[in-house]
Short mmCIF file of C-alpha atoms in Angstrom, two decimals:
data_model
loop_
_atom_site.label_atom_id
_atom_site.label_comp_id
_atom_site.label_asym_id
_atom_site.label_seq_id
_atom_site.Cartn_x
_atom_site.Cartn_y
_atom_site.Cartn_z
CA UNK A 1 173.54 56.49 6.78
CA UNK A 2 171.26 58.98 8.68
CA UNK A 3 170.00 56.45 10.77
CA UNK A 4 173.32 56.10 12.79
CA UNK A 5 172.85 59.39 13.93
CA UNK A 6 170.00 58.12 15.91
CA UNK A 7 170.89 56.21 19.41
CA UNK A 8 168.35 54.04 18.65
CA UNK A 9 169.29 53.64 15.19
CA UNK A 10 172.53 52.17 16.26
CA UNK A 11 171.08 49.87 18.36
CA UNK A 12 168.26 49.10 15.67
CA UNK A 13 171.17 48.43 13.56
CA UNK A 14 172.47 46.16 16.15
CA UNK A 15 170.16 44.09 17.21
CA UNK A 16 169.39 43.03 13.43
CA UNK A 17 172.54 42.36 13.58
CA UNK A 18 173.83 39.97 16.25
CA UNK A 19 170.11 39.66 17.95
CA UNK A 20 167.77 41.28 20.34
CA UNK A 21 168.25 37.80 22.85
CA UNK A 22 172.07 38.15 23.10
CA UNK A 23 172.12 42.33 23.12
CA UNK A 24 169.39 42.47 25.88
CA UNK A 25 171.98 40.05 27.37
CA UNK A 26 174.59 41.40 26.82
CA UNK A 27 173.20 44.52 28.97
CA UNK A 28 172.68 42.59 31.36
CA UNK A 29 175.99 41.25 32.06
CA UNK A 30 177.96 44.29 31.62
CA UNK A 31 174.85 45.79 34.71
CA UNK A 32 176.07 42.84 36.40
CA UNK A 33 179.23 43.72 36.50
CA UNK A 34 179.50 47.81 37.13
CA UNK A 35 176.37 46.75 39.57
CA UNK A 36 179.27 44.43 41.26
CA UNK A 37 182.23 46.04 41.02
CA UNK A 38 180.02 49.46 42.73
CA UNK A 39 176.58 48.12 44.47
CA UNK A 40 177.39 46.56 48.25
CA UNK A 41 174.67 43.84 47.30
CA UNK A 42 170.83 43.65 46.01
CA UNK A 43 170.04 43.85 49.88
CA UNK A 44 171.01 44.66 52.84
CA UNK A 45 171.30 40.76 53.44
CA UNK A 46 173.42 40.64 51.17
CA UNK A 47 176.25 43.29 51.24
CA UNK A 48 176.11 42.41 55.00
CA UNK A 49 177.22 38.80 53.83
CA UNK A 50 180.30 41.04 52.02
CA UNK A 51 180.88 43.61 53.93
CA UNK A 52 181.99 41.09 56.36
CA UNK A 53 183.45 38.85 53.97
CA UNK A 54 188.09 38.51 54.54
CA UNK A 55 188.19 41.22 51.91
CA UNK A 56 186.04 43.29 53.47
CA UNK A 57 186.23 43.39 57.26
CA UNK A 58 189.31 45.68 57.87
CA UNK A 59 186.89 49.17 56.37
CA UNK A 60 184.20 50.13 59.12
CA UNK A 61 180.72 50.10 56.70
CA UNK A 62 177.91 53.32 55.96
CA UNK A 63 175.05 51.32 53.54
CA UNK A 64 173.05 53.38 51.69
CA UNK A 65 170.05 52.26 50.19
CA UNK A 66 170.10 52.92 47.00
CA UNK A 67 166.76 55.17 44.85
CA UNK A 68 166.43 58.70 44.10
CA UNK A 69 164.23 61.76 45.82
CA UNK A 70 161.13 60.53 46.54
CA UNK A 71 158.13 61.61 43.97
CA UNK A 72 154.79 60.33 45.86
CA UNK A 73 153.95 59.94 49.68
CA UNK A 74 154.03 55.96 49.03
CA UNK A 75 157.35 56.34 47.08
CA UNK A 76 158.43 58.41 50.78
CA UNK A 77 156.52 55.65 53.05
CA UNK A 78 158.47 52.94 50.80
CA UNK A 79 161.92 54.48 52.15
CA UNK A 80 162.12 54.49 55.00
CA UNK A 81 159.85 51.76 55.74
CA UNK A 82 163.35 50.21 53.72
CA UNK A 83 165.91 52.09 56.07
CA UNK A 84 164.66 50.76 59.11
CA UNK A 85 164.79 47.26 57.63
CA UNK A 86 168.41 47.70 56.84
CA UNK A 87 168.45 48.97 60.38
CA UNK A 88 167.08 45.88 61.96
CA UNK A 89 169.98 43.94 59.82
CA UNK A 90 173.03 45.80 60.24
CA UNK A 91 171.95 45.73 63.74
CA UNK A 92 171.38 41.77 64.39
CA UNK A 93 174.78 41.30 62.03
CA UNK A 94 176.43 43.96 64.77
CA UNK A 95 177.89 42.48 68.10
CA UNK A 96 178.33 45.99 69.29
CA UNK A 97 178.01 49.28 69.46
CA UNK A 98 180.93 52.55 68.97
CA UNK A 99 182.52 54.14 66.03
CA UNK A 100 184.35 51.26 64.40
CA UNK A 101 180.24 49.32 64.31
CA UNK A 102 178.16 49.38 60.76
CA UNK A 103 176.19 52.87 60.15
CA UNK A 104 174.09 54.57 57.74
CA UNK A 105 173.20 56.57 55.78
CA UNK A 106 169.78 58.38 55.03
CA UNK A 107 168.69 61.03 52.12
CA UNK A 108 166.19 62.59 53.13
CA UNK A 109 164.31 63.75 49.88
CA UNK A 110 163.43 60.17 50.01
CA UNK A 111 161.78 60.92 53.07
CA UNK A 112 158.94 63.24 52.38
CA UNK A 113 158.41 63.76 49.00
CA UNK A 114 158.03 68.03 48.85
CA UNK A 115 161.49 68.04 50.48
CA UNK A 116 161.99 72.13 49.15
CA UNK A 117 162.50 75.02 50.94
CA UNK A 118 159.18 76.68 50.08
CA UNK A 119 157.27 73.57 51.41
CA UNK A 120 159.43 73.96 54.62
CA UNK A 121 156.58 74.63 57.21
CA UNK A 122 154.95 71.58 56.21
CA UNK A 123 158.94 69.49 55.74
CA UNK A 124 159.54 70.34 59.07
CA UNK A 125 155.64 69.86 60.61
CA UNK A 126 156.05 66.79 58.87
CA UNK A 127 159.28 65.01 58.30
CA UNK A 128 160.51 66.05 61.76
CA UNK A 129 158.25 63.08 63.48
CA UNK A 130 159.04 60.76 60.62
CA UNK A 131 163.76 61.64 60.70
CA UNK A 132 162.88 60.97 64.52
CA UNK A 133 161.54 58.13 65.05
CA UNK A 134 163.96 56.35 61.81
CA UNK A 135 166.73 58.04 64.35
CA UNK A 136 165.03 56.28 67.72
CA UNK A 137 165.17 53.19 66.10
CA UNK A 138 168.64 53.74 65.12
CA UNK A 139 169.40 54.48 68.84
CA UNK A 140 167.92 51.54 70.52
CA UNK A 141 169.66 49.22 67.38
CA UNK A 142 173.22 50.89 67.85
CA UNK A 143 173.64 51.32 64.58
CA UNK A 144 174.80 55.89 63.58
CA UNK A 145 173.17 57.68 61.98
CA UNK A 146 174.04 59.85 59.05
CA UNK A 147 172.36 62.12 57.12
CA UNK A 148 172.95 62.99 53.51
CA UNK A 149 173.32 65.91 51.95
CA UNK A 150 171.95 66.73 48.92
CA UNK A 151 171.52 70.60 47.19
CA UNK A 152 172.68 73.42 48.53
CA UNK A 153 169.10 75.31 48.18
CA UNK A 154 168.04 72.02 50.44
CA UNK A 155 171.29 73.20 53.65
CA UNK A 156 168.93 75.18 55.57
CA UNK A 157 166.20 73.38 56.17
CA UNK A 158 168.59 70.54 56.57
CA UNK A 159 169.96 71.65 59.25
CA UNK A 160 166.51 73.05 61.27
CA UNK A 161 166.14 69.01 60.39
CA UNK A 162 168.53 68.04 62.46
CA UNK A 163 168.25 70.79 66.10
CA UNK A 164 164.84 69.65 65.80
CA UNK A 165 165.95 65.73 66.48
CA UNK A 166 168.86 66.05 68.27
CA UNK A 167 167.75 68.48 70.55
CA UNK A 168 164.62 65.85 71.34
CA UNK A 169 164.56 64.05 74.60
CA UNK A 170 164.29 60.78 73.16
CA UNK A 171 167.86 61.11 71.66
CA UNK A 172 169.05 62.51 75.18
CA UNK A 173 173.28 60.96 75.74
CA UNK A 174 172.82 59.12 72.51
CA UNK A 175 176.01 60.06 69.61
CA UNK A 176 174.83 58.13 66.67
CA UNK A 177 174.16 61.39 65.10
CA UNK A 178 176.20 62.99 62.17
CA UNK A 179 176.40 64.78 58.29
CA UNK A 180 177.37 64.95 55.50
CA UNK A 181 179.02 68.50 55.07
CA UNK A 182 180.39 68.94 51.13
CA UNK A 183 182.90 71.31 51.42
CA UNK A 184 182.54 73.05 47.49
CA UNK A 185 179.50 75.03 49.58
CA UNK A 186 180.58 79.07 50.27
CA UNK A 187 179.15 78.41 53.67
CA UNK A 188 180.98 75.34 54.70
CA UNK A 189 182.87 75.91 57.45
CA UNK A 190 180.25 77.77 58.78
CA UNK A 191 177.99 74.72 58.76
CA UNK A 192 181.03 72.97 60.51
CA UNK A 193 180.75 75.59 63.05
CA UNK A 194 177.71 75.68 63.44
CA UNK A 195 177.26 71.68 63.91
CA UNK A 196 179.84 72.33 66.77
CA UNK A 197 177.72 74.78 68.47
CA UNK A 198 174.55 72.41 68.47
CA UNK A 199 176.74 69.42 69.48
CA UNK A 200 177.90 71.54 72.39
CA UNK A 201 174.32 72.97 73.37
CA UNK A 202 173.13 69.90 73.10
CA UNK A 203 176.06 67.96 75.52
CA UNK A 204 175.54 65.09 72.29
CA UNK A 205 178.93 64.37 69.75
CA UNK A 206 177.82 64.90 66.37
CA UNK A 207 179.39 62.75 63.22
CA UNK A 208 180.28 64.89 60.48
CA UNK A 209 181.79 63.20 57.29
CA UNK A 210 183.68 66.33 55.23
CA UNK A 211 183.05 65.43 50.91
CA UNK A 212 183.49 67.55 47.99
CA UNK A 213 180.88 67.53 46.59
CA UNK A 214 178.27 66.19 44.01
CA UNK A 215 176.08 68.25 42.44
CA UNK A 216 178.13 70.57 40.97
CA UNK A 217 176.71 70.95 37.37
CA UNK A 218 173.46 70.89 39.45
CA UNK A 219 174.06 74.12 41.76
CA UNK A 220 176.49 75.51 38.40
CA UNK A 221 173.39 75.20 36.03
CA UNK A 222 171.07 76.48 38.59
CA UNK A 223 172.16 79.80 39.78
CA UNK A 224 172.39 80.68 36.19
CA UNK A 225 169.31 79.80 35.48
CA UNK A 226 167.45 81.76 37.51
CA UNK A 227 169.60 85.02 37.16
CA UNK A 228 171.59 84.41 41.19
CA UNK A 229 174.93 87.56 42.24
CA UNK A 230 177.15 84.42 42.17
CA UNK A 231 177.69 80.62 42.58
CA UNK A 232 176.58 78.71 46.01
CA UNK A 233 179.25 76.95 45.71
CA UNK A 234 183.05 77.14 43.81
CA UNK A 235 183.51 77.22 40.63
CA UNK A 236 187.22 76.29 40.76
CA UNK A 237 188.56 72.26 41.48
CA UNK A 238 191.15 73.65 43.31
CA UNK A 239 189.13 76.37 46.04
CA UNK A 240 186.85 73.29 47.26
CA UNK A 241 190.68 71.83 47.18
CA UNK A 242 191.78 74.59 49.40
CA UNK A 243 188.39 75.34 50.85
CA UNK A 244 188.62 70.88 51.85
CA UNK A 245 191.57 71.15 54.38
CA UNK A 246 190.09 74.38 56.27
CA UNK A 247 186.67 72.65 56.63
CA UNK A 248 189.08 69.59 57.86
CA UNK A 249 190.99 72.73 60.05
CA UNK A 250 187.85 73.38 61.96
CA UNK A 251 186.44 70.25 62.33
CA UNK A 252 189.85 69.09 63.83
CA UNK A 253 189.32 71.46 66.15
CA UNK A 254 185.79 71.07 67.05
CA UNK A 255 187.19 67.64 68.23
CA UNK A 256 186.17 66.45 70.27
CA UNK A 257 182.45 67.94 69.90
CA UNK A 258 182.71 66.60 66.22
CA UNK A 259 183.56 63.15 65.10
CA UNK A 260 185.66 63.80 61.94
CA UNK A 261 184.41 61.40 59.23
CA UNK A 262 186.52 62.36 56.39
CA UNK A 263 184.85 60.89 52.54
CA UNK A 264 188.65 61.43 49.57
CA UNK A 265 190.09 59.64 47.19
CA UNK A 266 192.86 61.94 47.27
CA UNK A 267 196.51 61.29 48.31
CA UNK A 268 197.52 64.51 49.05
CA UNK A 269 194.70 65.01 51.12
CA UNK A 270 194.30 61.50 52.88
CA UNK A 271 198.28 62.48 53.63
CA UNK A 272 197.68 66.25 54.79
CA UNK A 273 194.49 65.17 57.40
CA UNK A 274 197.15 62.77 58.74
CA UNK A 275 199.71 65.08 59.65
CA UNK A 276 196.55 67.64 60.72
CA UNK A 277 194.98 65.53 62.79
CA UNK A 278 198.08 63.58 64.24
CA UNK A 279 199.66 66.71 65.69
CA UNK A 280 196.46 67.30 68.03
CA UNK A 281 195.65 63.78 68.75
CA UNK A 282 192.38 64.33 67.50
CA UNK A 283 190.45 60.66 66.96
CA UNK A 284 188.92 60.98 63.04
CA UNK A 285 188.23 58.13 60.00
CA UNK A 286 188.98 58.11 56.40
CA UNK A 287 185.64 57.64 53.85
CA UNK A 288 185.81 55.89 50.62
CA UNK A 289 183.34 55.21 47.19
CA UNK A 290 182.97 51.97 47.48
CA UNK A 291 184.60 50.20 44.67
CA UNK A 292 187.18 53.52 44.88
CA UNK A 293 190.18 54.60 46.43
CA UNK A 294 191.34 50.39 47.61
CA UNK A 295 194.80 50.95 45.72
CA UNK A 296 195.10 54.11 48.48
CA UNK A 297 193.76 52.38 51.66
CA UNK A 298 196.13 50.36 50.91
CA UNK A 299 199.10 51.60 51.84
CA UNK A 300 196.59 52.76 55.08
CA UNK A 301 194.35 50.92 56.57
CA UNK A 302 195.50 48.02 58.71
CA UNK A 303 197.66 46.91 61.32
CA UNK A 304 200.74 46.25 59.15
CA UNK A 305 200.47 49.96 57.74
CA UNK A 306 199.48 53.11 59.28
CA UNK A 307 196.50 51.62 60.35
CA UNK A 308 194.24 54.37 59.73
CA UNK A 309 190.26 53.75 59.99
CA UNK A 310 188.70 54.01 57.22
CA UNK A 311 184.45 53.77 56.56
CA UNK A 312 183.69 51.65 52.89
CA UNK A 313 179.52 54.03 51.71
CA UNK A 314 178.20 51.15 50.32
CA UNK A 315 175.47 52.25 47.87
CA UNK A 316 172.87 48.87 48.52
CA UNK A 317 169.84 47.84 45.65
CA UNK A 318 169.14 47.07 42.09
CA UNK A 319 170.83 47.04 38.99
CA UNK A 320 167.64 48.89 38.31
CA UNK A 321 168.33 51.96 40.49
CA UNK A 322 172.56 51.53 39.37
CA UNK A 323 172.68 53.60 36.47
CA UNK A 324 172.15 57.41 38.81
CA UNK A 325 173.87 57.12 41.84
CA UNK A 326 176.41 55.87 38.63
CA UNK A 327 176.08 59.24 36.12
CA UNK A 328 175.97 61.39 39.98
CA UNK A 329 179.41 59.86 40.64
CA UNK A 330 180.51 60.63 37.46
CA UNK A 331 179.59 64.14 38.15
CA UNK A 332 180.65 64.50 41.05
CA UNK A 333 184.87 66.62 39.97
CA UNK A 334 186.65 65.58 37.35
CA UNK A 335 189.37 63.09 39.55
CA UNK A 336 187.35 60.70 39.42
CA UNK A 337 188.68 60.15 35.80
CA UNK A 338 190.23 56.25 37.38
CA UNK A 339 186.49 55.57 37.48
CA UNK A 340 185.42 56.15 34.65
CA UNK A 341 188.68 53.76 33.47
CA UNK A 342 187.05 50.83 35.75
CA UNK A 343 183.86 51.45 33.84
CA UNK A 344 185.51 51.21 30.90
CA UNK A 345 188.65 48.30 31.75
#
């Protein structure tokens, strides 16, 4: 009937039949199940406990504080403080630094409410000292810090901020700074070449997390709305896959100035990278999302297997922050149908 065409009508009918308290309890339990599967912990302490369990000890970890972009200055301050506290907590549970130590991932849009190209002068002026302060704290705590990738229109200011911080005398001699690069962006190879030059000019090793990309639908729709002559990202998955391997070659060739971190759940991509890297003796690591790719990396990680290192991208946050993260993973690309199946299961 008519009210069943409206989702609110459906929920109201269900609630009327089984009782609203029961329905609320069922939804909460469903979120708990998904939260446990795809989020490392509600707090950084809980996530660290889980990372140190026997099940997870074979992996390295990069922790990410869940939450979307800051909308106000108080939001940005809260995120900044959350990152600082997380870095301190990670350091307190880590015996030593080095490539196998835990790291943290940082969203620049969480540290500034107007993180956009039209405000670039203000962004550089106000966000640079915040990012430098956070990076200095990470260096002092012996925790590596990686800047997460965001939309294509923010790429140039992200690179400018990274350069400002990397060139700071305060971080001289520290090799814990990194950036995520999206292979579905048509500028990905140019970004890698730029990063290699930045690493050489600052006498640093920069960590580069190569991902395929998580904002495809947004990039396509914005380009259509604004009437661009072309898209900033590849429009076919096969082209992104080829771009990823081309970027992987560039990263391996730029080693040791760049430390490659290959984030993928694709078995063909994994095998191709192993062949490329072993031929040059390059040091590298794989990365996967918490809750995904376990079966693939069971064949790769550990002394009884191939014994390649893998870092788990480990989201940290409450169930209220979980839904936007799940939707972003769903939209990432068509290859993540296994992610949908895990939720249904």
